[in-house]
Amino acid sequence: MKRLPVLALAAALVALPAAPVLAGWKLVEEDKPVAVAKSAMRVTPSENWNRWTARPVKQGETWTRDGVNLNELYIVAGLPAGMTLYKDVQKKERPLPKLSAKLDLTEIPEFYESSTRLVLNTSVFQMTAVEPAKMGGQDAVKFAFEYSVEGSPLKRRGMGLGTMVKGQLYLIAFAAPATHFFDRDKAEVEAIMASVTF
Amino acid sequence: MRNLLLPTLPLLALAAASPLAAQDVVPPAEAAVEGAAGARYEPADDLERSLWFQMEEAERSLKTSQQVIRDPELNAYLRDVLCRTVGPECAGIRLYVVRSPYFNATMAPNGAMTVWTGLLLRAQSEAQLAAVLGHEFAHFKRRHSVQLFREAKSKSNAAAFLSFTGVGLLLSIGLMESIFSFSREMEQEADLDGLKLLSAAGYDPAQVPLIWEQLLDERDATLVARGRDKDKRKARAGLGDTHPPSQARVDYLRAAIGGLEPAGPILGEDRYREKMAAWWPQFLDDQLKLNDDGGSLFLIESIAKANGWTPWIAYARAEFHRRRAAPGDVEAAIGHYSEAIARGGDLPELWRGRGFALRKAGRTEEARADFVEYLGRVPDAPDRAMVSTLAGVN
């Protein structure tokens, strides 16, 4: 079964992420605003990150500091209606949900959860908090979750910030092992979330 | 496919199978099926030993898996059904309940059996559960994994051989034909052995083909909802077949049932329902998050048919419509939430869900009232902050 790197999260998981030949990592320098997936959405990290040159979806970028197993930031800038959050690699047997233009921002956590459960092939996934927030001045939803994947005793934690603008999804989601890594990078990720401009 | 199987190895968390459960069992007068389950199989050569080692290694690393449900009562019940079905030889089996919404069960040659929660959601009686457990046990007793491995080796069948690395030694009921298309005979053997075990234990064997028929129907519902053609119900499996439940299976099972002595027709429906009542809502919720509209609706309908109306089935229906959000779904969802509430449902999520549906329908004031009710019922709700804002009670 061919797996693309896209399963950004899946890389952390069980399976064997076969990166395409040309995919690599590029430095995202600290303290410099950077456009996400060539969109108008910009973020400013305060640490150095690495960006995967292969995009999971056209509007999405995967960043990490120490490898996606240990910290993975998935940023989606303007996912249009009808598209899936991750690359729909198993679309015949396990299609991912498609974004609806009518999606309410309160439904973003459900959309994220359903997509992520399918990509990770896990049912051990739980939302632990959902609260209102701001993203680049827009009303947004912030959420926190826990999950683990098959074959691993590791508990992982994550958080996300998302909004809908003109029927398109903007989302930043972070996931890391609950042990050490999540807490270590939480403040940095929150700073990135707070740095969003459109 | 590989990634589907991997999860199954984690099984091993030597779960809570109560050793006491086996004591109640009345063993069948004589062994109903052939094989030698007693002695532990010893790998015969270096290659087998290395495979065994991989399996045990994988099991060890999975003993701490978060996917295994360790609830003592649920595990004791499954072990009880297993022992009722196969007799005292159940002592050689370690049973793990794996939280996964798909229909599957697996058997490893070292005695590790997994039962996936998607199977518990789909089986509608104890007899159906027993059928699957008996089938898996028959694989174990006949050492099918080992036979398959030997066969693959002797034929130098590269593709088959590859399928044995690591997880390949697991026999999986849900995926059987896709992985081991060359082993249909063994699959049939296990089906027929399972039938004999079931019948000898007093369960109604007529329940067995029903499971497969229901799976075929569910598969059709899934495909139709996705705008695809239904699978062809071929009586013979083809080389490229990927989906397990086949019409052939239903056919030979029906034929075999005709030849069995009439046995005590135990269904165990009530007991099964009672034991599963606490779990089905969670298992169904996992199903609803699969983006499988056709399959989910089919399951809700069949569970409703078997159980009659219950508030959690109404809740599941409502959630299904709210999530699908096709034209007319918001109204349907509101209707089901309201019916559940009117008929005494007290799950707090009923008000939460109806609140979201009402909000979507533009009935903001009513939505707010529901959100307030939800917050009152679950003061520490994980989404309290969000719902409070929507309720206007910041």
Coordinates of C-alpha atoms in Angstrom, one line a residue:
Chain A
M1 CA 0.0 0.0 0.0
K2 CA 1.6 3.2 -1.1
R3 CA 1.8 5.8 1.5
L4 CA 2.6 9.4 0.8
P5 CA 4.4 11.6 3.2
V6 CA 1.3 13.5 3.5
L7 CA -0.1 11.5 6.2
A8 CA 1.8 14.0 8.0
L9 CA 0.6 12.5 11.2
A10 CA 0.9 9.0 10.1
A11 CA 4.6 9.4 9.8
A12 CA 4.6 9.5 13.5
L13 CA 2.8 6.3 13.5
V14 CA 3.0 2.8 12.7
A15 CA 3.6 2.7 9.1
L16 CA 6.4 3.2 6.8
P17 CA 6.3 6.7 5.4
A18 CA 8.0 6.5 2.0
A19 CA 9.0 10.0 1.2
P20 CA 9.0 10.9 -2.4
V21 CA 12.5 11.0 -3.9
L22 CA 12.7 14.7 -4.0
A23 CA 11.1 15.6 -0.8
G24 CA 13.3 17.2 1.8
W25 CA 13.4 19.7 4.6
K26 CA 14.0 23.4 4.5
L27 CA 14.8 25.7 7.3
V28 CA 12.1 28.0 8.6
E29 CA 14.0 30.7 10.3
E30 CA 13.1 32.1 13.7
D31 CA 11.6 35.5 14.1
K32 CA 10.8 36.0 10.4
P33 CA 7.3 36.1 9.1
V34 CA 6.7 33.3 6.6
A35 CA 3.8 32.8 4.1
V36 CA 2.1 29.4 4.5
A37 CA 1.8 27.4 1.3
K38 CA 2.3 30.6 -0.8
S39 CA -0.9 32.1 0.6
A40 CA -1.7 35.4 2.3
M41 CA -1.6 33.7 5.7
R42 CA 1.7 34.4 7.5
V43 CA 3.1 33.1 10.7
T44 CA 6.2 34.0 12.7
P45 CA 8.0 31.2 14.6
S46 CA 10.3 32.2 17.4
E47 CA 12.4 29.1 17.1
N48 CA 13.9 27.5 14.0
W49 CA 11.7 24.9 12.4
N50 CA 12.0 22.5 9.5
R51 CA 9.5 22.5 6.7
W52 CA 8.7 19.4 4.6
T53 CA 9.1 20.4 1.0
A54 CA 6.4 17.9 0.0
R55 CA 3.0 19.4 0.9
P56 CA 0.4 17.0 2.3
V57 CA -2.2 18.9 0.4
K58 CA -1.8 21.9 -1.8
Q59 CA -2.7 24.3 0.9
G60 CA -0.9 22.5 3.7
E61 CA 2.6 22.5 5.2
T62 CA 4.2 20.2 7.7
W63 CA 6.8 21.6 10.1
T64 CA 8.8 19.9 12.7
R65 CA 11.7 20.6 15.1
D66 CA 13.0 17.2 15.9
G67 CA 11.2 14.9 13.4
V68 CA 7.5 14.5 13.0
N69 CA 7.4 11.7 15.6
L70 CA 8.4 14.1 18.2
N71 CA 6.7 17.3 17.1
E72 CA 4.5 18.0 14.1
L73 CA 3.0 21.2 13.2
Y74 CA 0.4 21.0 10.4
I75 CA -0.6 24.3 8.9
V76 CA -3.4 24.6 6.4
A77 CA -4.0 28.0 4.7
G78 CA -7.3 28.3 2.8
L79 CA -8.5 24.7 2.2
P80 CA -11.4 25.1 -0.2
A81 CA -14.7 23.4 0.1
G82 CA -14.8 19.9 -1.3
M83 CA -11.2 19.1 -0.4
T84 CA -9.9 16.8 2.4
L85 CA -7.7 17.8 5.3
Y86 CA -5.0 15.3 4.3
K87 CA -4.2 13.7 1.1
D88 CA -7.0 11.1 0.5
V89 CA -4.7 8.2 -0.1
Q90 CA -7.3 5.5 0.7
K91 CA -10.1 7.3 -1.0
K92 CA -11.7 4.1 -2.3
E93 CA -12.0 2.2 0.9
R94 CA -11.6 4.8 3.6
P95 CA -12.4 8.2 2.1
L96 CA -11.7 11.2 4.2
P97 CA -14.5 13.7 4.9
K98 CA -14.6 16.6 2.5
L99 CA -14.8 20.2 3.8
S100 CA -18.2 21.8 3.5
A101 CA -18.3 25.5 2.7
K102 CA -21.1 25.7 5.3
L103 CA -18.9 24.3 8.0
D104 CA -19.3 26.3 11.1
L105 CA -16.2 27.0 13.0
T106 CA -17.6 25.1 16.0
E107 CA -17.5 22.1 13.7
I108 CA -13.8 22.4 12.9
P109 CA -12.8 20.1 15.8
E110 CA -15.2 17.4 14.6
F111 CA -13.8 17.7 11.0
Y112 CA -10.3 17.5 12.4
E113 CA -11.1 14.5 14.6
S114 CA -12.8 12.5 12.0
S115 CA -10.1 13.2 9.3
T116 CA -7.3 12.4 11.8
R117 CA -8.9 9.2 13.1
L118 CA -9.1 7.9 9.6
V119 CA -5.6 8.9 8.6
L120 CA -4.1 7.4 11.8
N121 CA -6.4 4.4 11.8
T122 CA -7.2 4.9 15.4
S123 CA -10.3 5.2 17.5
V124 CA -8.4 6.2 20.6
F125 CA -8.8 9.9 20.1
Q126 CA -10.5 12.3 22.4
M127 CA -11.2 16.0 22.4
T128 CA -10.2 17.4 25.8
A129 CA -11.1 21.1 25.3
V130 CA -12.9 23.3 22.9
E131 CA -12.9 27.0 23.3
P132 CA -13.5 30.2 21.4
A133 CA -10.3 32.0 20.2
K134 CA -9.0 34.5 17.7
M135 CA -6.9 33.7 14.6
G136 CA -5.4 36.6 12.7
G137 CA -8.2 38.8 14.1
Q138 CA -10.9 36.4 13.0
D139 CA -13.2 34.5 15.3
A140 CA -11.8 31.0 15.7
V141 CA -11.9 27.8 17.7
K142 CA -9.1 26.4 19.8
F143 CA -9.1 22.8 20.7
A144 CA -7.0 20.2 22.6
F145 CA -6.9 16.5 22.1
E146 CA -5.2 13.3 23.1
Y147 CA -4.7 10.2 21.1
S148 CA -2.6 7.1 20.6
V149 CA -2.0 5.0 17.6
E150 CA -2.0 1.3 17.1
G151 CA 1.0 -0.6 18.2
S152 CA 2.3 2.1 20.4
P153 CA 2.0 2.6 24.1
L154 CA 2.7 6.3 23.6
K155 CA 0.1 8.8 24.5
R156 CA 0.1 11.9 22.3
R157 CA -1.3 15.3 22.9
G158 CA -2.3 17.9 20.5
M159 CA -3.9 21.3 20.0
G160 CA -5.4 23.1 17.1
L161 CA -6.6 26.6 16.1
G162 CA -8.9 27.0 13.2
T163 CA -11.2 29.3 11.5
M164 CA -13.3 29.5 8.4
V165 CA -12.9 32.5 6.1
K166 CA -15.1 32.8 3.0
G167 CA -15.8 29.1 3.1
Q168 CA -12.2 28.1 3.4
L169 CA -10.5 26.4 6.3
Y170 CA -7.4 27.9 8.0
L171 CA -5.9 25.6 10.6
I172 CA -2.8 25.1 12.7
A173 CA -2.6 21.8 14.4
F174 CA 0.2 20.5 16.6
A175 CA 0.8 17.0 17.9
A176 CA 3.6 15.6 20.1
P177 CA 4.2 12.8 22.6
A178 CA 2.5 13.7 25.9
T179 CA 5.8 12.9 27.6
H180 CA 8.1 15.9 27.5
F181 CA 7.7 17.1 23.9
F182 CA 4.2 18.5 24.0
D183 CA 4.9 20.6 27.0
R184 CA 8.3 21.7 25.8
D185 CA 6.9 23.1 22.5
K186 CA 3.4 24.2 23.7
A187 CA 4.4 27.9 24.3
E188 CA 6.2 28.1 21.0
V189 CA 3.2 26.7 19.2
E190 CA 0.9 29.1 21.0
A191 CA 3.1 31.9 20.0
I192 CA 3.0 30.8 16.3
M193 CA -0.8 30.6 16.6
A194 CA -0.9 34.1 18.0
S195 CA 1.3 35.4 15.2
V196 CA -1.1 34.6 12.4
T197 CA -1.8 37.4 10.0
F198 CA -4.0 37.3 6.9
Chain B
M1 CA -3.3 -3.8 4.0
R2 CA -0.3 -4.2 6.2
N3 CA -1.3 -1.2 8.3
L4 CA -4.7 -2.8 8.9
L5 CA -3.1 -5.8 10.4
L6 CA -0.5 -4.1 12.5
P7 CA -3.0 -3.0 15.0
T8 CA -4.0 -6.5 15.7
L9 CA -0.7 -7.5 17.1
P10 CA -0.9 -5.0 19.9
L11 CA -3.5 -7.3 21.2
L12 CA -1.4 -8.6 23.9
A13 CA -2.2 -7.0 27.1
L14 CA -2.8 -10.2 28.7
A15 CA -6.1 -8.7 29.6
A16 CA -8.3 -9.4 32.4
A17 CA -9.6 -12.7 31.2
S18 CA -10.8 -14.0 34.5
P19 CA -9.4 -17.5 35.2
L20 CA -12.6 -18.2 37.0
A21 CA -14.7 -17.9 34.0
A22 CA -13.6 -21.2 32.6
Q23 CA -14.7 -23.1 35.6
D24 CA -18.4 -22.7 34.7
V25 CA -17.9 -24.3 31.4
V26 CA -19.4 -27.7 30.6
P27 CA -17.0 -29.2 28.1
P28 CA -18.5 -30.9 25.1
A29 CA -18.5 -34.7 25.6
E30 CA -15.9 -35.2 22.9
A31 CA -13.8 -32.8 20.9
A32 CA -16.0 -31.4 18.1
V33 CA -13.1 -30.7 15.8
E34 CA -9.8 -32.1 14.8
G35 CA -6.5 -30.7 15.8
A36 CA -4.1 -30.4 18.6
A37 CA -4.5 -27.4 20.7
G38 CA -2.9 -28.7 23.8
A39 CA 0.9 -28.6 23.3
R40 CA 2.5 -25.4 22.4
Y41 CA 3.9 -25.4 18.9
E42 CA 7.6 -25.3 18.7
P43 CA 9.1 -23.6 15.6
A44 CA 10.8 -26.2 13.4
D45 CA 13.7 -24.4 11.9
D46 CA 15.6 -21.1 12.0
L47 CA 13.3 -19.3 9.6
E48 CA 10.2 -20.2 11.7
R49 CA 12.0 -19.4 14.9
S50 CA 12.9 -15.9 13.6
L51 CA 9.3 -15.4 12.6
W52 CA 8.1 -16.5 16.0
F53 CA 10.6 -14.2 17.6
Q54 CA 9.3 -11.2 15.6
M55 CA 5.7 -12.0 16.6
E56 CA 6.5 -12.3 20.2
E57 CA 8.5 -9.2 20.1
A58 CA 5.6 -7.4 18.4
E59 CA 3.3 -8.7 21.1
R60 CA 5.6 -7.6 23.8
S61 CA 5.7 -4.1 22.5
L62 CA 2.0 -4.1 22.2
K63 CA 1.2 -5.3 25.7
T64 CA 0.9 -1.7 26.7
S65 CA -1.2 -0.7 23.7
Q66 CA -3.8 2.0 24.4
Q67 CA -6.1 0.2 21.9
V68 CA -6.8 -2.8 24.1
I69 CA -9.9 -2.5 26.2
R70 CA -9.0 -4.0 29.6
D71 CA -12.4 -3.8 31.3
P72 CA -12.5 -6.9 33.4
E73 CA -16.3 -7.5 33.0
L74 CA -16.2 -7.3 29.2
N75 CA -13.1 -9.5 29.0
A76 CA -14.6 -12.1 31.4
Y77 CA -17.8 -12.2 29.3
L78 CA -15.9 -12.8 26.0
R79 CA -13.8 -15.5 27.7
D80 CA -16.9 -17.1 29.0
V81 CA -18.4 -17.3 25.6
L82 CA -15.2 -18.6 24.1
C83 CA -15.0 -21.3 26.8
R84 CA -18.6 -22.3 26.4
T85 CA -18.0 -22.7 22.7
V86 CA -14.7 -24.5 22.5
G87 CA -14.5 -26.2 25.9
P88 CA -11.6 -26.4 28.3
E89 CA -9.1 -25.9 25.5
C90 CA -9.9 -22.2 25.8
A91 CA -7.2 -22.1 28.4
G92 CA -4.6 -22.0 25.7
I93 CA -6.1 -18.8 24.2
R94 CA -5.3 -15.3 25.3
L95 CA -8.1 -13.0 24.3
Y96 CA -7.8 -9.3 23.6
V97 CA -10.5 -6.8 22.9
V98 CA -9.1 -4.2 20.4
R99 CA -10.9 -0.9 20.1
S100 CA -11.3 -0.6 16.3
P101 CA -14.5 0.1 14.5
Y102 CA -14.0 -2.5 11.8
F103 CA -15.4 -6.0 11.7
N104 CA -12.5 -8.3 12.5
A105 CA -11.0 -10.9 14.7
T106 CA -7.5 -12.4 14.5
M107 CA -5.8 -15.5 15.6
A108 CA -2.0 -15.8 16.0
P109 CA -0.4 -19.3 16.1
N110 CA 0.8 -18.7 19.7
G111 CA -2.7 -18.4 21.0
A112 CA -3.3 -14.7 20.9
M113 CA -6.7 -13.9 19.7
T114 CA -8.1 -10.5 19.1
V115 CA -11.7 -9.4 18.8
W116 CA -12.3 -6.0 17.4
T117 CA -15.0 -3.8 18.8
G118 CA -16.5 -3.3 15.4
L119 CA -17.4 -7.0 15.5
L120 CA -19.0 -6.6 18.9
L121 CA -21.1 -3.8 17.5
R122 CA -22.2 -5.9 14.5
A123 CA -22.9 -9.3 16.1
Q124 CA -26.5 -9.3 17.3
S125 CA -26.5 -12.3 19.6
E126 CA -24.2 -14.4 21.7
A127 CA -24.4 -17.2 19.1
Q128 CA -23.0 -14.9 16.4
L129 CA -20.1 -13.9 18.7
A130 CA -19.6 -17.5 19.5
A131 CA -19.4 -18.3 15.8
V132 CA -16.6 -16.0 15.3
L133 CA -14.7 -17.1 18.3
G134 CA -15.2 -20.7 17.3
H135 CA -13.9 -20.0 13.8
E136 CA -10.7 -18.3 15.2
F137 CA -10.2 -21.1 17.6
A138 CA -10.4 -23.6 14.7
H139 CA -7.6 -21.9 13.0
F140 CA -5.5 -22.2 16.1
K141 CA -6.3 -25.8 16.7
R142 CA -5.6 -26.8 13.2
R143 CA -2.4 -24.8 13.2
H144 CA -3.4 -23.1 10.0
S145 CA -0.8 -20.4 10.3
V146 CA 1.9 -22.9 10.4
Q147 CA 0.5 -24.9 7.5
L148 CA 0.2 -21.8 5.5
F149 CA 3.8 -20.8 6.2
R150 CA 5.1 -24.2 5.3
E151 CA 3.1 -24.2 2.1
A152 CA 4.4 -20.8 1.1
K153 CA 7.9 -21.9 1.8
S154 CA 7.6 -25.2 -0.1
K155 CA 6.1 -23.5 -3.1
S156 CA 8.7 -20.7 -3.0
N157 CA 5.7 -18.5 -3.4
A158 CA 7.4 -15.1 -3.0
A159 CA 4.3 -13.1 -2.6
A160 CA 2.8 -15.4 -0.1
F161 CA 6.1 -15.6 1.7
L162 CA 6.3 -11.9 2.0
S163 CA 2.9 -11.8 3.6
F164 CA 4.4 -13.8 6.6
T165 CA 6.9 -11.3 7.7
G166 CA 6.0 -10.2 11.1
V167 CA 2.2 -9.9 11.1
G168 CA 1.6 -12.4 8.4
L169 CA 1.2 -15.2 10.9
L170 CA -2.0 -13.8 12.1
L171 CA -5.2 -15.2 10.6
S172 CA -7.7 -12.5 10.3
I173 CA -11.3 -13.2 9.7
G174 CA -12.1 -9.8 8.3
L175 CA -9.3 -9.6 5.9
M176 CA -8.8 -13.2 5.1
E177 CA -9.3 -13.2 1.5
S178 CA -7.3 -10.2 0.8
I179 CA -4.2 -11.4 2.5
F180 CA -4.4 -15.1 2.0
S181 CA -6.3 -15.6 -1.2
F182 CA -4.5 -18.9 -1.6
S183 CA -5.9 -20.2 1.7
R184 CA -9.6 -20.2 1.1
E185 CA -9.7 -23.9 1.8
M186 CA -8.5 -23.3 5.3
E187 CA -10.9 -20.5 5.8
Q188 CA -13.7 -22.8 4.9
E189 CA -12.3 -25.5 7.1
A190 CA -12.3 -23.0 10.0
D191 CA -15.9 -21.9 9.2
L192 CA -17.1 -25.5 9.2
D193 CA -15.2 -26.4 12.4
G194 CA -16.6 -23.3 14.0
L195 CA -20.1 -24.4 13.0
K196 CA -19.6 -27.8 14.7
L197 CA -18.2 -26.2 17.8
L198 CA -21.1 -23.8 17.9
S199 CA -23.7 -26.5 17.4
A200 CA -22.0 -28.8 20.0
A201 CA -22.1 -26.0 22.5
G202 CA -25.9 -25.6 22.0
Y203 CA -25.8 -22.4 20.1
D204 CA -28.1 -22.0 17.0
P205 CA -25.9 -22.5 14.0
A206 CA -28.3 -20.7 11.7
Q207 CA -27.0 -17.5 13.2
V208 CA -23.6 -17.9 11.4
P209 CA -24.6 -17.2 7.8
L210 CA -26.6 -14.2 9.1
I211 CA -23.4 -12.4 10.2
W212 CA -22.0 -12.7 6.7
E213 CA -25.2 -11.7 5.0
Q214 CA -25.4 -8.7 7.2
L215 CA -21.8 -7.7 6.3
L216 CA -22.6 -8.1 2.6
D217 CA -25.6 -5.8 3.1
E218 CA -23.6 -3.3 5.0
R219 CA -20.9 -3.3 2.4
D220 CA -23.6 -2.6 -0.2
A221 CA -25.0 0.3 1.8
T222 CA -21.5 1.8 2.2
L223 CA -20.9 1.6 -1.5
V224 CA -24.2 2.9 -2.6
A225 CA -23.9 5.9 -0.3
R226 CA -20.6 6.6 -1.9
G227 CA -22.1 6.5 -5.4
R228 CA -20.4 3.2 -6.3
D229 CA -21.7 -0.1 -7.6
K230 CA -22.5 -2.8 -5.2
D231 CA -20.1 -5.7 -5.0
K232 CA -21.0 -8.6 -7.2
R233 CA -22.2 -11.5 -5.0
K234 CA -20.2 -14.2 -6.6
A235 CA -20.5 -17.7 -5.4
R236 CA -16.9 -18.3 -6.2
A237 CA -14.0 -16.2 -5.1
G238 CA -11.8 -14.8 -7.8
L239 CA -8.1 -14.2 -7.7
G240 CA -8.4 -10.5 -7.3
D241 CA -11.1 -10.4 -4.7
T242 CA -10.4 -8.1 -1.9
H243 CA -13.4 -8.2 0.3
P244 CA -13.9 -11.0 2.8
P245 CA -17.5 -11.8 3.2
S246 CA -18.4 -13.7 0.1
Q247 CA -21.6 -15.2 -1.1
A248 CA -19.8 -18.5 -1.3
R249 CA -19.3 -18.4 2.4
V250 CA -23.0 -18.0 3.1
D251 CA -23.8 -20.8 0.7
Y252 CA -21.5 -23.5 2.1
L253 CA -22.5 -22.5 5.6
R254 CA -26.1 -23.0 4.8
A255 CA -25.4 -26.3 3.2
A256 CA -23.4 -27.5 6.2
I257 CA -26.1 -26.4 8.7
G258 CA -28.5 -28.7 6.8
G259 CA -26.4 -31.6 7.7
L260 CA -26.0 -30.9 11.5
E261 CA -27.9 -32.7 14.2
P262 CA -30.6 -30.4 15.5
A263 CA -29.0 -28.8 18.6
G264 CA -30.2 -26.6 21.4
P265 CA -31.0 -23.4 19.7
I266 CA -29.4 -21.0 22.1
L267 CA -29.2 -17.4 20.8
G268 CA -28.2 -15.7 23.9
E269 CA -29.6 -12.5 22.6
D270 CA -30.7 -11.0 25.9
R271 CA -27.5 -11.8 27.7
Y272 CA -25.5 -10.4 24.8
R273 CA -27.5 -7.2 24.7
E274 CA -27.2 -6.8 28.5
K275 CA -23.4 -7.2 28.4
M276 CA -23.0 -4.9 25.4
A277 CA -25.4 -2.2 26.5
A278 CA -22.8 -0.1 28.2
W279 CA -20.4 -0.4 25.2
W280 CA -22.5 0.0 22.1
P281 CA -22.9 3.7 22.4
Q282 CA -19.1 4.1 22.4
F283 CA -18.6 1.6 19.6
L284 CA -21.3 3.3 17.5
D285 CA -19.7 6.7 18.2
D286 CA -16.4 5.3 16.8
Q287 CA -18.3 4.1 13.7
L288 CA -20.0 7.5 13.2
K289 CA -16.6 9.2 13.0
L290 CA -15.5 7.0 10.1
N291 CA -17.1 9.0 7.3
D292 CA -19.0 5.9 6.2
D293 CA -22.6 7.3 5.9
G294 CA -24.1 4.2 4.2
G295 CA -22.5 1.7 6.6
S296 CA -23.3 3.8 9.7
L297 CA -27.0 4.2 8.8
F298 CA -27.3 0.6 7.9
L299 CA -25.8 -0.4 11.3
I300 CA -28.1 2.0 13.2
E301 CA -31.1 0.5 11.4
S302 CA -30.1 -3.0 12.2
I303 CA -29.3 -2.3 15.8
A304 CA -32.6 -0.6 16.1
K305 CA -34.3 -3.5 14.6
A306 CA -32.7 -5.9 17.0
N307 CA -33.0 -3.8 20.1
G308 CA -36.1 -1.8 19.6
W309 CA -36.1 1.9 20.3
T310 CA -33.6 3.2 22.9
P311 CA -32.6 6.7 23.7
W312 CA -29.0 6.1 22.6
I313 CA -30.0 4.7 19.2
A314 CA -32.1 7.9 18.8
Y315 CA -29.1 9.9 19.8
A316 CA -26.9 8.0 17.3
R317 CA -29.5 8.7 14.5
A318 CA -29.5 12.4 15.4
E319 CA -25.8 12.6 15.5
F320 CA -25.6 10.8 12.2
H321 CA -27.9 13.4 10.5
R322 CA -26.2 16.4 12.2
R323 CA -22.8 15.2 11.1
R324 CA -23.8 14.3 7.5
A325 CA -25.4 17.7 7.1
A326 CA -27.1 16.9 3.8
P327 CA -30.2 18.8 2.8
G328 CA -32.9 18.0 5.4
D329 CA -30.5 16.5 7.8
V330 CA -30.6 19.4 10.3
E331 CA -34.4 19.0 10.7
A332 CA -34.1 15.2 10.9
A333 CA -31.4 15.6 13.6
I334 CA -33.6 18.0 15.6
G335 CA -36.4 15.5 15.4
H336 CA -34.4 12.6 16.7
Y337 CA -32.8 14.6 19.5
S338 CA -36.2 15.8 20.5
E339 CA -37.8 12.4 20.4
A340 CA -35.0 11.0 22.6
I341 CA -35.5 13.8 25.1
A342 CA -39.3 13.5 25.1
R343 CA -39.1 9.8 25.7
G344 CA -36.8 10.1 28.7
G345 CA -33.3 10.1 27.3
D346 CA -31.0 11.9 29.7
L347 CA -27.7 11.8 27.9
P348 CA -26.4 15.4 28.3
E349 CA -25.1 15.3 24.7
L350 CA -28.7 15.2 23.5
W351 CA -29.0 18.9 24.5
R352 CA -25.6 19.8 23.1
G353 CA -26.3 18.1 19.8
R354 CA -29.8 19.6 19.5
G355 CA -28.3 23.0 20.4
F356 CA -25.9 22.8 17.5
A357 CA -28.5 21.6 15.1
L358 CA -30.9 24.3 16.1
R359 CA -28.2 26.9 15.7
K360 CA -27.6 25.6 12.2
A361 CA -31.3 25.9 11.5
G362 CA -31.2 29.6 12.6
R363 CA -33.2 28.9 15.8
T364 CA -30.7 30.7 18.0
E365 CA -32.9 31.3 21.1
E366 CA -33.9 27.6 21.3
A367 CA -30.3 26.6 20.7
R368 CA -29.2 28.8 23.7
A369 CA -31.7 27.1 26.0
D370 CA -30.3 23.7 25.0
F371 CA -26.7 24.8 25.5
V372 CA -27.6 26.1 29.0
E373 CA -29.3 22.8 29.8
Y374 CA -26.2 20.9 28.6
L375 CA -23.8 23.0 30.7
G376 CA -26.0 22.5 33.7
R377 CA -25.9 18.7 33.2
V378 CA -22.1 18.6 32.6
P379 CA -20.4 21.3 34.6
D380 CA -17.0 20.1 33.6
A381 CA -17.7 19.5 29.9
P382 CA -14.5 19.7 27.8
D383 CA -16.2 22.1 25.4
R384 CA -17.6 24.2 28.2
A385 CA -15.8 27.4 27.1
M386 CA -17.1 27.1 23.5
V387 CA -20.6 26.2 24.5
S388 CA -20.9 28.9 27.1
T389 CA -20.1 31.5 24.5
L390 CA -22.8 30.1 22.2
A391 CA -25.2 30.0 25.1
G392 CA -24.4 33.6 25.8
V393 CA -23.5 32.9 29.4
N394 CA -19.9 33.8 29.5

